mmCIF file of C-alpha atoms in Angstrom:
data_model
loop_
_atom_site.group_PDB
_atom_site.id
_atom_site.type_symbol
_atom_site.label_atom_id
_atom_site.label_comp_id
_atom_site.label_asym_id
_atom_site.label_seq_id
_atom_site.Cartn_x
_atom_site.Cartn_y
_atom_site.Cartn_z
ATOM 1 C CA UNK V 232 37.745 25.067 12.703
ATOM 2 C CA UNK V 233 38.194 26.920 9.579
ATOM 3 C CA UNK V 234 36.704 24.747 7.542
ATOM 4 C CA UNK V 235 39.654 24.407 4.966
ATOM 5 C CA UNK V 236 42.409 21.366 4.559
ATOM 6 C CA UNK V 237 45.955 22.030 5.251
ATOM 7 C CA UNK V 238 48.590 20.068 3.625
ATOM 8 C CA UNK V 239 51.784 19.565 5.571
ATOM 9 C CA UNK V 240 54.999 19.332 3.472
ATOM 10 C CA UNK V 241 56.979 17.063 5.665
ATOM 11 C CA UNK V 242 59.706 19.049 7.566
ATOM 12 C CA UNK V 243 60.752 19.063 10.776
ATOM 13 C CA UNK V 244 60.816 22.643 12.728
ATOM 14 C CA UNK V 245 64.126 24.116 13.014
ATOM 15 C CA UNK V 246 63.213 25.734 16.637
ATOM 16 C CA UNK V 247 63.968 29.094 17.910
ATOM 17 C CA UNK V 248 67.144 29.149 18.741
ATOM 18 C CA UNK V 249 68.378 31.888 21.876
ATOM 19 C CA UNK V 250 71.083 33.300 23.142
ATOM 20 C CA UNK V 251 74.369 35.299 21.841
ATOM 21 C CA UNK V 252 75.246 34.068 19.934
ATOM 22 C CA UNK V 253 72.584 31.280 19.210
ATOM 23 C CA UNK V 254 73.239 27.602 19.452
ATOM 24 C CA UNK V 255 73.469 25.807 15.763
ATOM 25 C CA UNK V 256 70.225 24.714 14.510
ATOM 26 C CA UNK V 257 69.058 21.246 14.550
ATOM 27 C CA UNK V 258 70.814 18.784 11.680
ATOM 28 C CA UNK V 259 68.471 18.107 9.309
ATOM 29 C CA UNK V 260 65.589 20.880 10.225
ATOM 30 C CA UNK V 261 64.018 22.756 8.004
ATOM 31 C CA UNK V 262 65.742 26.000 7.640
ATOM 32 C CA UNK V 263 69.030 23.912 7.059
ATOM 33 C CA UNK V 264 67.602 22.284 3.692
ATOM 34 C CA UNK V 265 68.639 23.019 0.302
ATOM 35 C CA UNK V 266 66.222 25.138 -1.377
ATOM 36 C CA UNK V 267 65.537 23.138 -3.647
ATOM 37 C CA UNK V 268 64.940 20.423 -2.007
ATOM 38 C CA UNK V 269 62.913 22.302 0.411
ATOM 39 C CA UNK V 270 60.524 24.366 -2.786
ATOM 40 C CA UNK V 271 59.718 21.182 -4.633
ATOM 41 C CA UNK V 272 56.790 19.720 -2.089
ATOM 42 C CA UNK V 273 55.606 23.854 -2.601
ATOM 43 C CA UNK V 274 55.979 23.466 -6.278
ATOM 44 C CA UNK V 275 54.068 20.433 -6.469
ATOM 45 C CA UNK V 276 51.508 21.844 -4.181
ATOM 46 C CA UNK V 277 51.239 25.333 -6.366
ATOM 47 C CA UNK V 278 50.733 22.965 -9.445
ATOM 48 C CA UNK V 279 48.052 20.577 -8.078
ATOM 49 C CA UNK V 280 46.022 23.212 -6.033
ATOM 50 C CA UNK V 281 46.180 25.850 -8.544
ATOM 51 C CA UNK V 282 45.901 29.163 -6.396
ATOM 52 C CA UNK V 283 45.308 32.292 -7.523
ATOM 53 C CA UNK V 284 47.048 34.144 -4.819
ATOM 54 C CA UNK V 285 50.134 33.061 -2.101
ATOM 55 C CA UNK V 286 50.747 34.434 0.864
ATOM 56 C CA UNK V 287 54.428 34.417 2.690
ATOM 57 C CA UNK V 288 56.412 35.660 5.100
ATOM 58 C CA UNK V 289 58.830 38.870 3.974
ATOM 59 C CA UNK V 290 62.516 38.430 4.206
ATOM 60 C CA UNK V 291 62.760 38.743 7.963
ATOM 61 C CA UNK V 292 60.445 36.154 8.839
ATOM 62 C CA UNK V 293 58.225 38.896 10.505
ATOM 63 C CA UNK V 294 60.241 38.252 13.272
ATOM 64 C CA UNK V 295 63.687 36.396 12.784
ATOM 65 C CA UNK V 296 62.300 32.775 12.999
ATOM 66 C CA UNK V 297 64.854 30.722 10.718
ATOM 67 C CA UNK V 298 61.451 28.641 9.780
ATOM 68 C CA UNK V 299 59.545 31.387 9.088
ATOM 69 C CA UNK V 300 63.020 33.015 7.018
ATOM 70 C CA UNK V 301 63.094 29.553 5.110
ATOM 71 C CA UNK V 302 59.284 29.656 4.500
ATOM 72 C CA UNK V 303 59.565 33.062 2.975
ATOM 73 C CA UNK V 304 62.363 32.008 0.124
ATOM 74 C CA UNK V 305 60.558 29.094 -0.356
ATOM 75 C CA UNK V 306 57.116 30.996 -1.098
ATOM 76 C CA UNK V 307 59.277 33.053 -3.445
ATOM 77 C CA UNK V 308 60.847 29.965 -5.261
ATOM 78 C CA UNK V 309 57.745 28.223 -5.803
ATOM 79 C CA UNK V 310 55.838 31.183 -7.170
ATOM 80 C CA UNK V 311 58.131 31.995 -9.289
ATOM 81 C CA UNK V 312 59.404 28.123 -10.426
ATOM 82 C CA UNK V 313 55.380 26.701 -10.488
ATOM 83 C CA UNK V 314 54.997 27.973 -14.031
ATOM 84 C CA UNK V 315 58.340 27.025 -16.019
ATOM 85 C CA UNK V 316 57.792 23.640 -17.280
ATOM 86 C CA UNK V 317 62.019 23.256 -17.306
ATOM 87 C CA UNK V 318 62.252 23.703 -13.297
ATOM 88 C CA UNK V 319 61.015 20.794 -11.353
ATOM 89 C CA UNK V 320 60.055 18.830 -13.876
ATOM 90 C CA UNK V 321 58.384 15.554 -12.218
ATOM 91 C CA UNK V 322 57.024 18.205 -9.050
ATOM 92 C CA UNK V 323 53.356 17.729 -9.805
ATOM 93 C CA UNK V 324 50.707 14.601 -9.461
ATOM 94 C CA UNK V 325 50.715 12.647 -12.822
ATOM 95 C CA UNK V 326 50.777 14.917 -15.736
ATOM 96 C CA UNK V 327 49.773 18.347 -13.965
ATOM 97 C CA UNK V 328 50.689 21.243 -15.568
ATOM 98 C CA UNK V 329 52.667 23.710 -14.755
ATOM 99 C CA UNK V 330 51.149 26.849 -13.065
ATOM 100 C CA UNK V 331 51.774 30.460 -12.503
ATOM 101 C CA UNK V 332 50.026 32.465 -9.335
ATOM 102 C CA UNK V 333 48.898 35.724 -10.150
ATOM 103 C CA UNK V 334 49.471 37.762 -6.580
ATOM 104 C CA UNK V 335 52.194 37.351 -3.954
ATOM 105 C CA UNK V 336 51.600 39.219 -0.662
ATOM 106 C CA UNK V 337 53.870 39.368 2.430
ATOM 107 C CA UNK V 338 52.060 39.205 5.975
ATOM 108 C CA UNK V 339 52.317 42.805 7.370
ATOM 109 C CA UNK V 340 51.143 42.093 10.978
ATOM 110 C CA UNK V 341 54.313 43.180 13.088
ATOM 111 C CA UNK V 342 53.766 47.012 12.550
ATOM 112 C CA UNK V 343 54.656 49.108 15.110
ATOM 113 C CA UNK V 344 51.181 51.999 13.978
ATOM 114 C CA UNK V 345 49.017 48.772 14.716
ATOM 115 C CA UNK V 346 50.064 47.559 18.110
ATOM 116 C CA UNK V 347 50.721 51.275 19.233
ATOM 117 C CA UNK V 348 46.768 51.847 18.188
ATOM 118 C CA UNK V 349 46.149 48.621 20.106
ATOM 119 C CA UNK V 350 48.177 49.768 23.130
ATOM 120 C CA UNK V 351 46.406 53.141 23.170
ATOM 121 C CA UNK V 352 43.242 51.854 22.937
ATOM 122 C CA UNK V 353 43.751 49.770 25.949
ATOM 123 C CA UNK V 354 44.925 52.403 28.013
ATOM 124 C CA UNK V 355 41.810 54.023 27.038
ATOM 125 C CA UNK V 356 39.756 51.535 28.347
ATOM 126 C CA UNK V 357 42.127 51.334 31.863
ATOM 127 C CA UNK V 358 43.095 48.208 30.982
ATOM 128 C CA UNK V 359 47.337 47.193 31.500
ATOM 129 C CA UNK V 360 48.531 47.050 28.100
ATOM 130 C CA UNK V 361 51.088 44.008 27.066
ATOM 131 C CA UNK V 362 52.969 45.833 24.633
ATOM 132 C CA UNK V 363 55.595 48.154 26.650
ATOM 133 C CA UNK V 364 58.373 45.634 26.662
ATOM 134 C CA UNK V 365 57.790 44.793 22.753
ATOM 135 C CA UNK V 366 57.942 48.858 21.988
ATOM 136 C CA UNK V 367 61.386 48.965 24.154
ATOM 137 C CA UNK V 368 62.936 46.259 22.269
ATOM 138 C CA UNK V 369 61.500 47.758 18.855
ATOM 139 C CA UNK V 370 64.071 50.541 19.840
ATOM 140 C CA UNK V 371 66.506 49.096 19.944
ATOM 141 C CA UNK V 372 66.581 47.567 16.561
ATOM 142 C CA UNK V 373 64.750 50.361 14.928
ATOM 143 C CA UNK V 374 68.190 50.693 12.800
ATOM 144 C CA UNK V 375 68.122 47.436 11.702
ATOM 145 C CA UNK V 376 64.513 46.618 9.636
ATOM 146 C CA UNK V 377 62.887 48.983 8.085
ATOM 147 C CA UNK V 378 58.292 48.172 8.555
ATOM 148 C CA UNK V 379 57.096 47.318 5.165
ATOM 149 C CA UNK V 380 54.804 49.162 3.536
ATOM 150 C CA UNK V 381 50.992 48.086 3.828
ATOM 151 C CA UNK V 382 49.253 47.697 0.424
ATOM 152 C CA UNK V 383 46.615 46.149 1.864
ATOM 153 C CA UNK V 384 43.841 46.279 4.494
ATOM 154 C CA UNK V 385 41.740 43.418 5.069
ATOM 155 C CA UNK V 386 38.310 44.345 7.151
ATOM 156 C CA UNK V 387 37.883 40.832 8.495
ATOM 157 C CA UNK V 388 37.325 41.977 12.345
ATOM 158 C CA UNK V 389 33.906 40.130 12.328
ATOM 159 C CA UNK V 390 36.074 37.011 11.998
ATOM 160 C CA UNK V 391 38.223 37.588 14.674
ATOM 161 C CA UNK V 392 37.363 35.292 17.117
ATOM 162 C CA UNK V 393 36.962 32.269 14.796
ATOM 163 C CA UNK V 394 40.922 33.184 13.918
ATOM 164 C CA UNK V 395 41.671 33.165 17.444
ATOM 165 C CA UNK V 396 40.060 30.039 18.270
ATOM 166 C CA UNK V 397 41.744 28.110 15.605
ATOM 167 C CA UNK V 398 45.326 29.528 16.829
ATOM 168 C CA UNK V 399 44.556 28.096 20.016
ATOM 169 C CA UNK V 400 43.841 24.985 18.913
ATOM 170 C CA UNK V 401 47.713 24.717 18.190
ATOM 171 C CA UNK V 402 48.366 23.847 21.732
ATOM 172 C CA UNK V 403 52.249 23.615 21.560
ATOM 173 C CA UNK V 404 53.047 26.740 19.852
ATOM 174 C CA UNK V 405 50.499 29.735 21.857
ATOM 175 C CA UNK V 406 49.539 29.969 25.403
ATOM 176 C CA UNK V 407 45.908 31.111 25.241
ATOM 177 C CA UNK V 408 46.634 32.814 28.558
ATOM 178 C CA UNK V 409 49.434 34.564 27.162
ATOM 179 C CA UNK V 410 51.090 37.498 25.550
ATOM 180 C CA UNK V 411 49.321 37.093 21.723
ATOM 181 C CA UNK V 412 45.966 36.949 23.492
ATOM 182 C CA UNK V 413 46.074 40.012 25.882
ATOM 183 C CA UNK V 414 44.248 42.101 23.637
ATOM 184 C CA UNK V 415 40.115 41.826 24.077
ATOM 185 C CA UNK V 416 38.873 41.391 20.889
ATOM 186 C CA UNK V 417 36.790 44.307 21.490
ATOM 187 C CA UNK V 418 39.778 46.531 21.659
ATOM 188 C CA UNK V 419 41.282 45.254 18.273
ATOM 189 C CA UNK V 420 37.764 45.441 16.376
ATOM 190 C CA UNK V 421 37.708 49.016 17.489
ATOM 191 C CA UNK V 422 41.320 50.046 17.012
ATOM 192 C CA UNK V 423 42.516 47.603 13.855
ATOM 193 C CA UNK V 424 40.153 45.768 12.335
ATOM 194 C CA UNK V 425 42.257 44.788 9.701
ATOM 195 C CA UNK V 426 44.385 41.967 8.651
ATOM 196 C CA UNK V 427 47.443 43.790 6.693
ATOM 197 C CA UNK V 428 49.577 42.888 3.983
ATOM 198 C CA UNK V 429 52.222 44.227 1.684
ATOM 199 C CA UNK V 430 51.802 42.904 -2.366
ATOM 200 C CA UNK V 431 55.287 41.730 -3.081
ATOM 201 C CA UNK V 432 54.657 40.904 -6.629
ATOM 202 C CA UNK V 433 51.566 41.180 -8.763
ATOM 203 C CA UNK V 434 51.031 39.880 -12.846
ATOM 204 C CA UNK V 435 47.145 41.510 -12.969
ATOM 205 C CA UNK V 436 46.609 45.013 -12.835
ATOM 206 C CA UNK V 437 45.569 46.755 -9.442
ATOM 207 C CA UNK V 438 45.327 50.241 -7.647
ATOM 208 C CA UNK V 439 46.535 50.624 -4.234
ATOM 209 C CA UNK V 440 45.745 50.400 -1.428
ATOM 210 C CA UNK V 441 43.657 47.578 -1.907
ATOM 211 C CA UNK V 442 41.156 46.183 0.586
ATOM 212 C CA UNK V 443 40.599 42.622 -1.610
ATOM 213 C CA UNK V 444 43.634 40.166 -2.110
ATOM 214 C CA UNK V 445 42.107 38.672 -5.354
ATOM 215 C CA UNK V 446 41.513 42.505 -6.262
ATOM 216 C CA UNK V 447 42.370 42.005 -10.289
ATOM 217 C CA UNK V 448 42.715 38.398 -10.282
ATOM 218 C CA UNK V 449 38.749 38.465 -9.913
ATOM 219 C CA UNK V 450 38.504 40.747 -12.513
ATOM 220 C CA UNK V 451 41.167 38.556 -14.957
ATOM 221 C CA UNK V 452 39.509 35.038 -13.848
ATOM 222 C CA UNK V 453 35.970 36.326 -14.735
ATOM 223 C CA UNK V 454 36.697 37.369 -17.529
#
């Protein structure tokens, strides 16, 4: 749908586990793996595809998913392992060198100034907004994780719908009748049109806020 290849690293999801406290995860999941065990597919990946720029999960997970916790050290371990030629050594197809990413940026969706805009602007338009229950529970941890700060604003609003479509093509994880797809696109074109991020770690030189993720690295790699 997107019209890029994904790569799956061979790990088995860890679930969401519920309840107080929360059953044990699964033996042998994901979030259970040794790190390194767990960063070396990533390594190998960072090393063969070469990228410029990663994008991860912050420490929380965005919300306290142990897979998305997991995928967050991992990102961090591979970006910063990819390059040293002493960590890893056999992670990469035949003799690939190693390889150092230039940008790291943490997905900054779960902001409470974006779905407040969201829930405003549906209110606007007399239409029941989904978001009352998730601003209640926000309260109630408000102590406990602090928002990160957004670097970066994407304008990618044109695009949208294409994003949405290729969620919903992942039939066992989102209901396409449910809570992440309340919001008319029309109402989050005109009140965030925005993808949002938070730049984590950076080896080019760039001025925030940025609107570009490659902002320096295009200026480095063209060079």
């Amino acid at each position: 749908i997107l019209g890029v290849s994904q790569h799956f690293l061979g790990f088995t999801d860890s679930g969401l586990p519920e309840g107080d406290p929360p059953p044990p995860l699964p033996a042998g999941c994901f979030a259970l793996t040794p790190l390194e065990d767990a960063a070396r597919p990533l390594v190998r990946a960072v090393r063969e595809f070469r990228p410029h720029v990663m994008l991860a999960y912050d420490e929380s997970g965005g919300y306290p998913h142990p897979d998305h916790i997991m995928s967050h050290k991992v990102a961090v371990e591979a970006f910063e392992a990819a390059a040293d030629p002493d960590r890893y050594p056999g992670a990469g197809p035949g003799t690939c060198e190693p390889w150092q990413p230039l940008k790291l940026y943490y997905f900054a969706s779960f902001q409470r100034g974006r779905f407040m805009a969201l829930h405003e602007e549906m209110l606007r338009r007399g239409l029941e907004s989904p978001y009352v229950q998730m601003f209640g529970q926000w309260e109630e941890r408000a102590d406990r994780r602090a928002e990160l700060e957004v670097t970066t604003r994407v304008p990618c609003g044109d695009f949208f719908g294409i994003r949405d479509e290729a969620l919903q093509a992942h039939a066992t994880q989102v209901d396409p009748k449910g809570f992440w797809f309340a919001c008319p696109l029309e109402v989050q074109r005109a009140a965030w049109p925005t993808e949002d991020y938070h730049l984590a770690r950076s080896l080019v030189d760039t001025e925030l806020p940025e609107d570009d993720l490659f902002a320096g690295v295009r200026e480095r790699v063209c060079l």
